[in-house]
Short mmCIF file of C-alpha atoms in Angstrom, two decimals:
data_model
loop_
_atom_site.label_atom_id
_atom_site.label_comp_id
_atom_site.label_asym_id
_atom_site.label_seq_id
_atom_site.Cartn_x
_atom_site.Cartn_y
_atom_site.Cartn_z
CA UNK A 1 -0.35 -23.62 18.84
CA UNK A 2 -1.19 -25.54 15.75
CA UNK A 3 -2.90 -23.61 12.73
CA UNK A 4 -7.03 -24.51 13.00
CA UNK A 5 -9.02 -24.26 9.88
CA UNK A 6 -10.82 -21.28 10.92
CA UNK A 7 -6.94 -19.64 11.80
CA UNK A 8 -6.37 -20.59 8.02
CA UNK A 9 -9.45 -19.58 6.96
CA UNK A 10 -8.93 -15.81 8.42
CA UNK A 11 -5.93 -15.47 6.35
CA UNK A 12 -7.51 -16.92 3.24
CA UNK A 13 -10.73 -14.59 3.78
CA UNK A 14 -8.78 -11.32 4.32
CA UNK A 15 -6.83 -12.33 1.11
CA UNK A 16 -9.59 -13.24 -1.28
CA UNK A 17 -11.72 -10.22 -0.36
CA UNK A 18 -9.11 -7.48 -1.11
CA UNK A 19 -8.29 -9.62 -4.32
CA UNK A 20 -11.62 -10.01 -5.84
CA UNK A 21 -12.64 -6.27 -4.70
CA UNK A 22 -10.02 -4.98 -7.51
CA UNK A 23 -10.74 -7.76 -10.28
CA UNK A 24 -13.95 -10.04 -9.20
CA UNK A 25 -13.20 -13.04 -11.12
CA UNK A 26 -9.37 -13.06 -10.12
CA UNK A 27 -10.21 -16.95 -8.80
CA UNK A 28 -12.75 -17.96 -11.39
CA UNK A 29 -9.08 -19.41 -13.36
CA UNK A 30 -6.86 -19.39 -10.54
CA UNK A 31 -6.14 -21.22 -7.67
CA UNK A 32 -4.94 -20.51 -3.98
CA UNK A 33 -1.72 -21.99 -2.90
CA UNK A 34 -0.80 -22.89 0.47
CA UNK A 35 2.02 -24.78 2.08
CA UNK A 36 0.99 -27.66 4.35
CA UNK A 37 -2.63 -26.23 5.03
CA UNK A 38 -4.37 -27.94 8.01
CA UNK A 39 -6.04 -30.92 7.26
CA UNK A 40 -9.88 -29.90 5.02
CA UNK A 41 -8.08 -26.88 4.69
CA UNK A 42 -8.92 -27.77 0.42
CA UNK A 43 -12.27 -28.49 1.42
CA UNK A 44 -13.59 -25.36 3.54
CA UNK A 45 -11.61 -22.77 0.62
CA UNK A 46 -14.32 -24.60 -1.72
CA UNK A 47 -17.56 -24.18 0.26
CA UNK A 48 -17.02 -20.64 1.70
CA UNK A 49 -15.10 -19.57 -1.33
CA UNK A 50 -15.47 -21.51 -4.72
CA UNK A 51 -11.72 -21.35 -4.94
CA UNK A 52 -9.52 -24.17 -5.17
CA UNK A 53 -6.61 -24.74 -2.93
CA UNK A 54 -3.45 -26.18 -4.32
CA UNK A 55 -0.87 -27.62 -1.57
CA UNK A 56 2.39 -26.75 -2.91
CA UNK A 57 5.90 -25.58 -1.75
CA UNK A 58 6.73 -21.86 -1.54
CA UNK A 59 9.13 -21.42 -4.29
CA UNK A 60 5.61 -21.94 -6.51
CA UNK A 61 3.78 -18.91 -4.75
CA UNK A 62 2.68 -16.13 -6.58
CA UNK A 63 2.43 -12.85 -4.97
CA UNK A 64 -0.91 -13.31 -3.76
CA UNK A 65 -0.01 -17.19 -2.29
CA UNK A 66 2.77 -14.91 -0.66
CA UNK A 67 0.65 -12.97 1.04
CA UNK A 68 -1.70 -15.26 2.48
CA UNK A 69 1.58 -17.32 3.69
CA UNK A 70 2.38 -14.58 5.16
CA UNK A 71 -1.04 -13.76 7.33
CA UNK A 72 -1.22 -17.48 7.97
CA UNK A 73 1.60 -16.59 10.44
CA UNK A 74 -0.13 -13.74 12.18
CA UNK A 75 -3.35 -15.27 14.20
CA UNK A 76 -6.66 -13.20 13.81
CA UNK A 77 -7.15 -10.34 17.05
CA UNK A 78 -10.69 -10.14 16.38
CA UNK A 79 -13.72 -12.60 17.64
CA UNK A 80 -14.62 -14.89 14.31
CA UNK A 81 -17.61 -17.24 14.43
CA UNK A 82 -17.03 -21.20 14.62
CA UNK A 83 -19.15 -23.46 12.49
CA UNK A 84 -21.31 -26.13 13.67
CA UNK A 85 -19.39 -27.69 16.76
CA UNK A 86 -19.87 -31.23 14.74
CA UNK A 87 -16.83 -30.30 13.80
CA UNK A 88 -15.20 -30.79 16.34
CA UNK A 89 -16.14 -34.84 16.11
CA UNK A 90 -14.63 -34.33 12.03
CA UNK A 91 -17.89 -33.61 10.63
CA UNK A 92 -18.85 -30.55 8.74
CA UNK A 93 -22.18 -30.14 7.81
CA UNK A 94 -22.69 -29.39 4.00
CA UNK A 95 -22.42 -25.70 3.51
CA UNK A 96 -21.30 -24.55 7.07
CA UNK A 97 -18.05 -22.98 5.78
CA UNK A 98 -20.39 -21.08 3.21
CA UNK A 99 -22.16 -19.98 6.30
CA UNK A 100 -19.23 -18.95 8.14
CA UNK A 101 -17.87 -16.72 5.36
CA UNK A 102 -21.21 -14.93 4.66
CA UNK A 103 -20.92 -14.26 8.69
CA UNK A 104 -17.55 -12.75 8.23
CA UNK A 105 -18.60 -10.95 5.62
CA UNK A 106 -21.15 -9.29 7.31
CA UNK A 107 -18.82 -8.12 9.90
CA UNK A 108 -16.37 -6.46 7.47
CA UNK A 109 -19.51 -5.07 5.67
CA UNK A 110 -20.73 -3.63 9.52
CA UNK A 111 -17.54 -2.37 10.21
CA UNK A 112 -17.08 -0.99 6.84
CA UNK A 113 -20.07 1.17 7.52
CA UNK A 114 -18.68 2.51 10.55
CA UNK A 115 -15.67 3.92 9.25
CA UNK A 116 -17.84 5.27 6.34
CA UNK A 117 -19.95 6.93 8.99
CA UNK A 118 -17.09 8.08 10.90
CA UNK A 119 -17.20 11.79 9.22
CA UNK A 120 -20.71 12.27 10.69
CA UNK A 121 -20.00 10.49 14.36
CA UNK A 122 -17.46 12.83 14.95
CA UNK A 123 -17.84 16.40 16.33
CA UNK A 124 -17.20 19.46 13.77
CA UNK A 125 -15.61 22.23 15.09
CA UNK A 126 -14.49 25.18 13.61
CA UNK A 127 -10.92 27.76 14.08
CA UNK A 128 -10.12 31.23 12.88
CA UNK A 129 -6.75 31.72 12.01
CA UNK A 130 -4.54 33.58 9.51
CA UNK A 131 -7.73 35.27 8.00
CA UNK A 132 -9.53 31.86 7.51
CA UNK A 133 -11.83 29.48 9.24
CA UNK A 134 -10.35 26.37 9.47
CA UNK A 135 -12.79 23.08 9.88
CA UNK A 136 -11.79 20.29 11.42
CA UNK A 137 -13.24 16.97 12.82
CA UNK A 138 -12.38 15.85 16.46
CA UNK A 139 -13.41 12.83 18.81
CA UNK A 140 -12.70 10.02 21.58
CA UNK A 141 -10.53 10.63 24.69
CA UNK A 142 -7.22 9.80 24.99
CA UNK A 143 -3.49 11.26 24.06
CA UNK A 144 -4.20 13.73 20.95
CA UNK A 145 -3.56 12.45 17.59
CA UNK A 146 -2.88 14.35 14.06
CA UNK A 147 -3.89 12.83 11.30
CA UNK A 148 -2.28 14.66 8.20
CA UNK A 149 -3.48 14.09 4.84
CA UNK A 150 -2.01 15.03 1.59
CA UNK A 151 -2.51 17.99 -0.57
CA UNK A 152 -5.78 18.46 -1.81
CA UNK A 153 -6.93 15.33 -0.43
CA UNK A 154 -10.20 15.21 1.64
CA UNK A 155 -9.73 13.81 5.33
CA UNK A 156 -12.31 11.08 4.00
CA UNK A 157 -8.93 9.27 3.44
CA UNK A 158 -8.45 8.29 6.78
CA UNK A 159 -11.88 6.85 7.92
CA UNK A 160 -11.36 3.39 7.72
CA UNK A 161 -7.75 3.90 9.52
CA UNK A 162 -9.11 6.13 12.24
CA UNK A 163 -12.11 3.78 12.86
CA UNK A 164 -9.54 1.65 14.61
CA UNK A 165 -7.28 4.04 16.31
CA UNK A 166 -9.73 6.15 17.79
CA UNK A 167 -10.56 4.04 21.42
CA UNK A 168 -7.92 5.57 23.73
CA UNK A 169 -7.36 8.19 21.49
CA UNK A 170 -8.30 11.91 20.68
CA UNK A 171 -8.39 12.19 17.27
CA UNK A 172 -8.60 15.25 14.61
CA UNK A 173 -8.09 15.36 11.37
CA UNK A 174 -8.94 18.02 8.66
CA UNK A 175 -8.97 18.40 4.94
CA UNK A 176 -5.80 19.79 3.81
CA UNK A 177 -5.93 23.23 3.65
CA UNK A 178 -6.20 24.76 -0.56
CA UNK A 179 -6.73 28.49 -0.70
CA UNK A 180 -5.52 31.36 1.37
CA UNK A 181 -7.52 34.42 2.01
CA UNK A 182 -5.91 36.39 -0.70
CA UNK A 183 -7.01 33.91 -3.34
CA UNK A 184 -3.65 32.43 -3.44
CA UNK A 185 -2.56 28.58 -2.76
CA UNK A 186 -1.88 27.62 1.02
CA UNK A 187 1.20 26.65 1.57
CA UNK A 188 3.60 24.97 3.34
CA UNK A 189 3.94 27.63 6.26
CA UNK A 190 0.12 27.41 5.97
CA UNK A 191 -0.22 23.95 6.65
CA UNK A 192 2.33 23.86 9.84
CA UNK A 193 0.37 27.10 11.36
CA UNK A 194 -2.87 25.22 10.54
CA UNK A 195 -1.51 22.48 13.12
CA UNK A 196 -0.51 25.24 15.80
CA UNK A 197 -4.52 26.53 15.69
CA UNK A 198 -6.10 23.27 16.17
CA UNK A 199 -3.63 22.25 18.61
CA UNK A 200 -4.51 26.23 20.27
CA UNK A 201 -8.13 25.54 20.24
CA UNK A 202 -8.06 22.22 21.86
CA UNK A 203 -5.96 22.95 24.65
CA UNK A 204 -2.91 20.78 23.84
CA UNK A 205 0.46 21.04 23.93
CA UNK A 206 1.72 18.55 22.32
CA UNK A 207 0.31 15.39 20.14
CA UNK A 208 1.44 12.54 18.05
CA UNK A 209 0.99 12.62 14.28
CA UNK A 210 0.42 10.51 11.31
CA UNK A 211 1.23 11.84 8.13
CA UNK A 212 0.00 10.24 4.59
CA UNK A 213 2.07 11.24 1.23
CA UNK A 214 3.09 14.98 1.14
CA UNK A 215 1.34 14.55 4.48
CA UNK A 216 4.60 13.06 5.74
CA UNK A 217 6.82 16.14 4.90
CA UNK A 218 4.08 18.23 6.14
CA UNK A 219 4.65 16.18 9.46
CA UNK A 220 8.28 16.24 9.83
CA UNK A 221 8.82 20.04 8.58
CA UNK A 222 6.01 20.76 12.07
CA UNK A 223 8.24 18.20 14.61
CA UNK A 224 11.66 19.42 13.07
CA UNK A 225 10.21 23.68 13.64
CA UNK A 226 8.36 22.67 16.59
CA UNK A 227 9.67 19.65 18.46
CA UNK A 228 8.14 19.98 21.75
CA UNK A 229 4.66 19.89 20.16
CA UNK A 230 5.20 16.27 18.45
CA UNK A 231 5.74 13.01 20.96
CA UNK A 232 5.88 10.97 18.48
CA UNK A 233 5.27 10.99 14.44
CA UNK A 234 4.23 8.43 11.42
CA UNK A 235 5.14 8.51 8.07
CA UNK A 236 2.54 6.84 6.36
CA UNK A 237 3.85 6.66 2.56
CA UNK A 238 5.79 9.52 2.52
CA UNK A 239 6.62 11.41 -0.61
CA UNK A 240 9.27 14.20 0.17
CA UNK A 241 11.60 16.01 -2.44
CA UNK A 242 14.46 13.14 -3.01
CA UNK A 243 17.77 13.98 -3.61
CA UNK A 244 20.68 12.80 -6.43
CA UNK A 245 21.03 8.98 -5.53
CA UNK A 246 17.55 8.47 -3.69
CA UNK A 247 14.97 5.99 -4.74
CA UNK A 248 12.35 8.14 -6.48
CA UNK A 249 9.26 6.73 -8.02
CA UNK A 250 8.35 7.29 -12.16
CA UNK A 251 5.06 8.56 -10.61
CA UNK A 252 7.00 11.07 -8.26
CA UNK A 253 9.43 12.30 -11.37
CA UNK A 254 6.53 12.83 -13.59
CA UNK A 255 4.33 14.54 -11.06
CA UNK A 256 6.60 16.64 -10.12
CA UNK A 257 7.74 17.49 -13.51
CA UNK A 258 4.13 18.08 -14.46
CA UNK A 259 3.02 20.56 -11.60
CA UNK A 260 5.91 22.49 -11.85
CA UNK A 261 5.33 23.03 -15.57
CA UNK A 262 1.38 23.87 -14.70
CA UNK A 263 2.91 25.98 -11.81
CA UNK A 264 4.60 28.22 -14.01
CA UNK A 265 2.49 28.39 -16.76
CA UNK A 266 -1.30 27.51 -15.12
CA UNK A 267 -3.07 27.51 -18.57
CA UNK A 268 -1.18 24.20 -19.25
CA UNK A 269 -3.40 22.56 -16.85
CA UNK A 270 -5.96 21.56 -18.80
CA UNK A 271 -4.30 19.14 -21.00
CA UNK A 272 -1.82 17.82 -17.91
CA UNK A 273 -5.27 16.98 -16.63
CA UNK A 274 -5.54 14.59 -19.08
CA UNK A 275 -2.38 12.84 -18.76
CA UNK A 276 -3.01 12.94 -14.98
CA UNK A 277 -6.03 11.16 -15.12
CA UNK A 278 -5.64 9.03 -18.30
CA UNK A 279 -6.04 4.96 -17.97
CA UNK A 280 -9.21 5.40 -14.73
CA UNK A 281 -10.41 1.42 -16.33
CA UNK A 282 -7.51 -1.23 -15.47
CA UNK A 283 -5.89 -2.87 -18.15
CA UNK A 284 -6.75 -6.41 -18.93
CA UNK A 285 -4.90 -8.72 -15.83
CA UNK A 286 -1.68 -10.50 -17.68
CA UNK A 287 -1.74 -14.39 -18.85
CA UNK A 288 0.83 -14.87 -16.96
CA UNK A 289 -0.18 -15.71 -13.83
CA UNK A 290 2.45 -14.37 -11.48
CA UNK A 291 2.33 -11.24 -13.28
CA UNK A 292 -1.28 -11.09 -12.87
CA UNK A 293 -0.90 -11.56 -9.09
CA UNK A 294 1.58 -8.69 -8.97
CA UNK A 295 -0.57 -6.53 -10.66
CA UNK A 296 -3.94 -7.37 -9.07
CA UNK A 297 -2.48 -6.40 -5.81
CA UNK A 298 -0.60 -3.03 -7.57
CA UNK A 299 -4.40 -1.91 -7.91
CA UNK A 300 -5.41 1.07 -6.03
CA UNK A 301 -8.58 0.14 -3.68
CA UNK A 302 -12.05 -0.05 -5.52
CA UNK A 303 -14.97 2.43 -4.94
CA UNK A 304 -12.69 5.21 -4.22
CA UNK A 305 -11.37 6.76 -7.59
CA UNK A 306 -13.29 9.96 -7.28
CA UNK A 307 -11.60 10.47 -3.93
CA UNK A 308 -8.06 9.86 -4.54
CA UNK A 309 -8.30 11.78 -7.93
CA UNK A 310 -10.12 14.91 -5.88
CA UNK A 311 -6.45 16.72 -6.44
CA UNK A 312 -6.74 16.81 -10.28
CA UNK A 313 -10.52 17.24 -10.31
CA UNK A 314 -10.62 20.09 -12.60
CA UNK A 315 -8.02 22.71 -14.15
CA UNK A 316 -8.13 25.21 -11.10
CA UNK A 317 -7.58 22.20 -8.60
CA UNK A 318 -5.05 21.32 -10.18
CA UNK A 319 -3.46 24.42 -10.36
CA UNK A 320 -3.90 24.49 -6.58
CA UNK A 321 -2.31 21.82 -6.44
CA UNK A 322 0.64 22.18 -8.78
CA UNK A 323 1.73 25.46 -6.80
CA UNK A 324 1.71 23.72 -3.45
CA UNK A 325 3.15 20.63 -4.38
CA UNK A 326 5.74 22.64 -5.96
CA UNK A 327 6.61 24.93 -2.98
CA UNK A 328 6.76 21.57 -0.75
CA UNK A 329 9.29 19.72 -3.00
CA UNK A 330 11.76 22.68 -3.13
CA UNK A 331 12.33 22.66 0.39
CA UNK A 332 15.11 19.83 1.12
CA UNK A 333 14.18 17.61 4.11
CA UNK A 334 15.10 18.91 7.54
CA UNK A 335 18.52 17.76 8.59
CA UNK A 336 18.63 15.11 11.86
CA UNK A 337 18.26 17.22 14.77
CA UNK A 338 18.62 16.69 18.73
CA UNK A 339 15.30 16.78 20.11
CA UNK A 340 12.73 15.28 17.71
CA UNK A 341 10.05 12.81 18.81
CA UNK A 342 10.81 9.13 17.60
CA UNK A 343 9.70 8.20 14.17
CA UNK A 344 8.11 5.60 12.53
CA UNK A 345 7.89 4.67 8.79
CA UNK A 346 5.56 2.86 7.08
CA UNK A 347 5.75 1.87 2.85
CA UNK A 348 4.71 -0.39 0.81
CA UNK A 349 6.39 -2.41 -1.73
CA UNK A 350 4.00 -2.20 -4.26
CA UNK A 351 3.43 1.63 -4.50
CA UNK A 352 3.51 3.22 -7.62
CA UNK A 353 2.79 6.57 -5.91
CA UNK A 354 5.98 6.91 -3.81
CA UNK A 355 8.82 5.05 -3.37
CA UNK A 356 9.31 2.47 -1.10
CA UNK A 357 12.54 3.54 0.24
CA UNK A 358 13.03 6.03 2.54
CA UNK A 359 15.55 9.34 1.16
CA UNK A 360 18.83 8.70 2.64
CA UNK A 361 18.50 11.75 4.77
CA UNK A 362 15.80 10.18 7.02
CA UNK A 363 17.65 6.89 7.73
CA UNK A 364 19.53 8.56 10.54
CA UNK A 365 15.97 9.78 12.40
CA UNK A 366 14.47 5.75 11.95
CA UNK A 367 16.95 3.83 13.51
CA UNK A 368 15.22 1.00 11.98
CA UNK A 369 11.98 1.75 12.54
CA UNK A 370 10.83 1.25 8.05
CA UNK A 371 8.46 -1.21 7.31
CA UNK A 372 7.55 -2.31 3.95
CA UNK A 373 4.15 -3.66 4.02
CA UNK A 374 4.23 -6.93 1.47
CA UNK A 375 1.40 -6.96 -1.64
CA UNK A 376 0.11 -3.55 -0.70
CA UNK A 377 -0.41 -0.05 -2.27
CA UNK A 378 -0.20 3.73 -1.33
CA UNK A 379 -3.35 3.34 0.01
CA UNK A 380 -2.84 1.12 2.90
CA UNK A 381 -5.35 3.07 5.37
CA UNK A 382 -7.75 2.45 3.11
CA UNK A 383 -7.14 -1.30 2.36
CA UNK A 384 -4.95 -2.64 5.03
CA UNK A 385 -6.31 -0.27 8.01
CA UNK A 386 -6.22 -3.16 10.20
CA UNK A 387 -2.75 -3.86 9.43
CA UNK A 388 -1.72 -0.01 9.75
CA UNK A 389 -3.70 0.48 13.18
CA UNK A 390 -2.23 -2.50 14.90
CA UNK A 391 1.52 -1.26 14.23
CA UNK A 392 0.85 2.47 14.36
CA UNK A 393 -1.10 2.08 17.84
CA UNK A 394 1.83 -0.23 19.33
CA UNK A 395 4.32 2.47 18.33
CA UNK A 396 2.10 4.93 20.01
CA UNK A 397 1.80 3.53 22.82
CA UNK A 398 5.13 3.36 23.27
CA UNK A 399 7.41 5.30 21.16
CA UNK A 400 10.65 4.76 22.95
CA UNK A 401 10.70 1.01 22.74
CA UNK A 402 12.62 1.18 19.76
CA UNK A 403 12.50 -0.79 16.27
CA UNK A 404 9.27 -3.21 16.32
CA UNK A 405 10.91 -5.86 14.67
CA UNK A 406 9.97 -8.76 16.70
CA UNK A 407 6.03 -8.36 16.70
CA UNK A 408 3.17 -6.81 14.77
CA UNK A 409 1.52 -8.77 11.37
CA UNK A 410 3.86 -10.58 9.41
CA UNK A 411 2.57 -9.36 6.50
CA UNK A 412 5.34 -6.37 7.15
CA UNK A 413 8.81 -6.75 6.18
CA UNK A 414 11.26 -4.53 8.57
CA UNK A 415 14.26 -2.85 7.39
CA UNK A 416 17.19 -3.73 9.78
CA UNK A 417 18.63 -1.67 12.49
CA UNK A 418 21.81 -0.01 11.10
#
């Protein structure tokens, strides 16, 4: 069907609003640039947005044009409201695109406040294990579904994400588990038993599970011990221990250098803290304006510092945390198996967490099921949940159909089948 100006106008809305949320007055010198945009396409951007849109060809994108181009291509699954149905007879009343976008924003804003209300909606329940009392947060109906976080990370993390998987869903998700009874760190046979209670305590025998980060090792360490309890698993930007000749990120080489260091020698932790959590304001965007759009959408989300930095929160946390991280990354990735549930990867190209490629020794376990998704960080359930939910609730539902290479947003790039 031919693109309407309220299709386009999705795409341009979903892109300015993650934009200007990490740097405000990203369009205040920039323009938006489209190829062949529907006809007042230039118009609307200017009343609901105070942006001017440029019709140009593609090789003049910048990474931001990019990824509009590319949601221009994937139609909106959500109701939006039309303007004033003069429109329709090629008159648009002064200010009703203004009117539309504050009515879009209000959505986002009311479903913003679900997800941040999420915590509180869901039912707390509590299970001994191991010497410990483990909390955890469950809800909906539906298949059960895991949602592992990663080390010393809060399950806070997944609220927007979970907003939009839970209908037709049980979900539970904790926050990853930091001390043992004995005082010491919880680790990695911690985390897999922690798993086996909640999964105990609900009455399941098996679930599906979505791991973020070390998350994602976490995950396939439980499936690859325990693979009649997994039907099917997500590896939301997994970082795992990489070896010779894998992709690693700088951020992975120097974390990892850094916690072992604090690992072995704990009263070092104070001053890794600071390198840790040096540069909190953003740098200045570049002049260059294709560099700028690069880095704009390199930014980790706004509002939610305080969260993601809850690992190196003070010199004991961190310590925590440089143990466990430490014991995780010394354990090689499990070799390819018979028996374990089909997985799914998901990365994104602009993640200066982990790296965007998968470690050789998982390619044989994807069979093409890696997606990259385009302009987006490590923190894609916050950001892009919409995005995530769509493609991680297809695979759900059906595990077995193989790569999804032919549907889902556009705005993912698929590695080919080998």
């Amino acid at each position: 069907m031919p693109e309407t100006i309220e299709s386009f106008l999705c795409a341009v809305h979903r892109t300015y609003t993650e934009v200007t949320r990490r740097e405000p007055g990203y369009f205040a010198t920039r323009p938006l640039r489209a190829g062949d945009p529907p006809t007042g396409a230039a118009e609307a951007v200017a009343d609901a947005f105070g942006v001017t849109l440029t019709a140009t060809d593609p090789a003049a994108f910048t990474a931001v044009d990019e990824l509009l181009d590319r949601r221009r291509r994937t139609r909106p699954d959500e109701d939006t409201d039309d303007v004033d149905p003069g429109r329709a007879a090629g008159h648009v009343p002064a200010g009703a695109w203004r009117a539309w976008r504050q009515r879009q924003d209000r959505q986002g804003a009311l479903r913003a406040a679900r997800a941040a209300h999420l915590g509180r909606s869901l039912e707390r329940r509590v299970v001994r294990h191991a010497g410990r009392r483990l909390r955890y947060r469950v809800g909906g109906r539906g298949p059960m579904l895991v949602l592992l976080t990663a080390l010393g990370h809060t399950d806070e993390v997944w609220h927007p994400l979970a907003e939009r998987l839970l209908p037709g869903r049980r979900l539970v998700m904790w926050d990853a588990g930091e001390t043992a009874p004995s005082g010491q760190p919880w680790l990695l046979d911690g985390h897999l038993s922690d798993i086996d209670a909640v999964l105990d305590a609900e009455g399941a025998a098996s679930c599906d599970v979505v791991g973020w980060c070390s998350g994602a090792q976490i995950a396939l360490e439980y499936a690859h011990s325990r693979p009649s309890s997994v039907r099917a698993l997500v590896l939301l930007h997994g970082s795992y221990p990489r070896a010779a000749g894998d992709a690693c990120s700088a951020y992975e080489r120097d974390l990892g250098a850094v916690c072992a260091s604090v690992a072995a020698r704990p009263g070092r932790a104070q001053r890794a803290l600071r390198m840790l959590t040096g540069g909190a304001v953003p740098e200045p965007l570049p002049a260059d304006e294709g560099r700028a759009a690069v880095e704009v959408l390199a930014r980790a989300p706004a509002g939610v510092e305080s969260l993601l930095r809850r690992p190196f929160r003070d010199p004991d946390a961190l310590v925590r945390y440089s143990r466990q991280l430490t014991e995780l990354w010394q354990r090689p990735l499990p070799d390819p198996a018979s028996g374990l549930p089909p997985l799914l990867s998901l990365a994104a190209d602009l993640d200066r967490v982990a790296a965007p490629e998968p470690p050789a020794a998982l390619m044989p376990l994807l069979a093409g099921r890696h997606g990259e998704l385009v302009g987006a960080t490590h923190y894609t359930m916050i950001d892009r949940p919409e995005v995530v939910a769509a493609v991680c609730g297809a695979f759900l539902d059906d595990p077995s159909g193989g790569a999804p290479l032919a549907t889902g947003p556009a705005e993912i790039r698929w590695a080919p089948c080998p």
